[in-house]
Amino acid sequence: MLRVTVDEIQRDPAKYLRQVEAGETFVILQADKAIAELRPISSNKQLRPFGLCTGEFTVPDDFDAPLPEDLLNAFEGK
């Protein structure tokens, strides 16, 4: 992991972005203190499969039925 100052990046940002595209990672320093990391985005993130929890729970028949009046009043502070 390379270390680079904010001033160096400001002089030629495209140079550092090309290096990041090539797989390089940088720690960005300001006043000799690490403030950020510049790295490539991982493109191999897999999506969660559809239906992952199939059969784990059952939606009740009254799922979208109106709430009881006393519960509605509690939400509304009455």
Coordinates of C-alpha atoms in Angstrom, one line a residue:
M1 CA 0.0 0.0 0.0
L2 CA 1.5 3.3 -1.1
R3 CA 1.3 6.5 0.9
V4 CA 0.6 9.8 -0.9
T5 CA -0.2 13.3 0.3
V6 CA -3.2 15.4 -0.5
D7 CA -1.0 17.8 -2.3
E8 CA 0.5 15.1 -4.6
I9 CA -3.0 13.9 -5.5
Q10 CA -4.2 17.4 -6.3
R11 CA -1.2 17.9 -8.7
D12 CA -2.2 15.0 -10.9
P13 CA -5.4 13.2 -9.8
A14 CA -5.7 11.3 -13.1
K15 CA -2.3 9.6 -12.5
Y16 CA -3.4 8.2 -9.2
L17 CA -6.8 7.1 -10.6
R18 CA -5.1 5.2 -13.4
Q19 CA -3.0 3.4 -10.8
V20 CA -6.1 2.6 -8.8
E21 CA -7.7 1.2 -11.9
A22 CA -4.6 -1.0 -12.3
G23 CA -5.3 -2.4 -8.8
E24 CA -3.1 -0.2 -6.6
T25 CA -4.2 1.0 -3.2
F26 CA -3.1 4.3 -1.6
V27 CA -3.3 5.8 1.9
I28 CA -3.8 9.5 1.7
L29 CA -1.9 11.6 4.2
Q30 CA -2.6 15.2 5.4
A31 CA 0.0 16.7 7.7
D32 CA 1.6 13.2 8.1
K33 CA -1.7 11.8 9.3
A34 CA -3.6 9.1 7.4
I35 CA -7.0 10.5 6.5
A36 CA -8.4 8.2 3.8
E37 CA -7.8 5.1 1.7
L38 CA -8.1 5.1 -2.1
R39 CA -8.6 1.6 -3.6
P40 CA -10.3 -0.2 -6.4
I41 CA -13.9 -1.2 -5.9
S42 CA -14.3 -4.9 -5.7
S43 CA -16.5 -5.9 -8.7
N44 CA -16.8 -9.6 -7.8
K45 CA -19.5 -9.0 -5.1
Q46 CA -22.2 -11.6 -5.5
L47 CA -25.8 -10.7 -5.2
R48 CA -27.8 -12.5 -2.6
P49 CA -29.9 -15.3 -4.2
F50 CA -33.6 -14.7 -4.6
G51 CA -35.7 -16.7 -2.1
L52 CA -32.9 -17.2 0.3
C53 CA -35.3 -17.5 3.3
T54 CA -37.9 -19.5 1.5
G55 CA -39.9 -21.5 4.1
E56 CA -38.3 -19.7 7.1
F57 CA -41.4 -17.8 8.0
T58 CA -45.1 -17.5 7.0
V59 CA -46.8 -14.2 6.3
P60 CA -50.1 -14.2 8.2
D61 CA -53.4 -13.7 6.3
D62 CA -54.1 -10.5 8.2
F63 CA -50.7 -9.0 7.5
D64 CA -52.1 -5.9 5.7
A65 CA -55.3 -5.6 7.9
P66 CA -55.8 -2.3 9.7
L67 CA -54.2 -2.1 13.2
P68 CA -56.5 -2.1 16.3
E69 CA -57.7 1.3 17.4
D70 CA -55.8 1.2 20.7
L71 CA -52.5 0.5 18.9
L72 CA -53.1 3.3 16.4
N73 CA -53.8 5.6 19.3
A74 CA -50.6 4.6 21.0
F75 CA -48.6 5.4 17.9
E76 CA -50.3 8.8 17.6
G77 CA -49.8 9.6 21.3
K78 CA -53.5 9.7 22.2

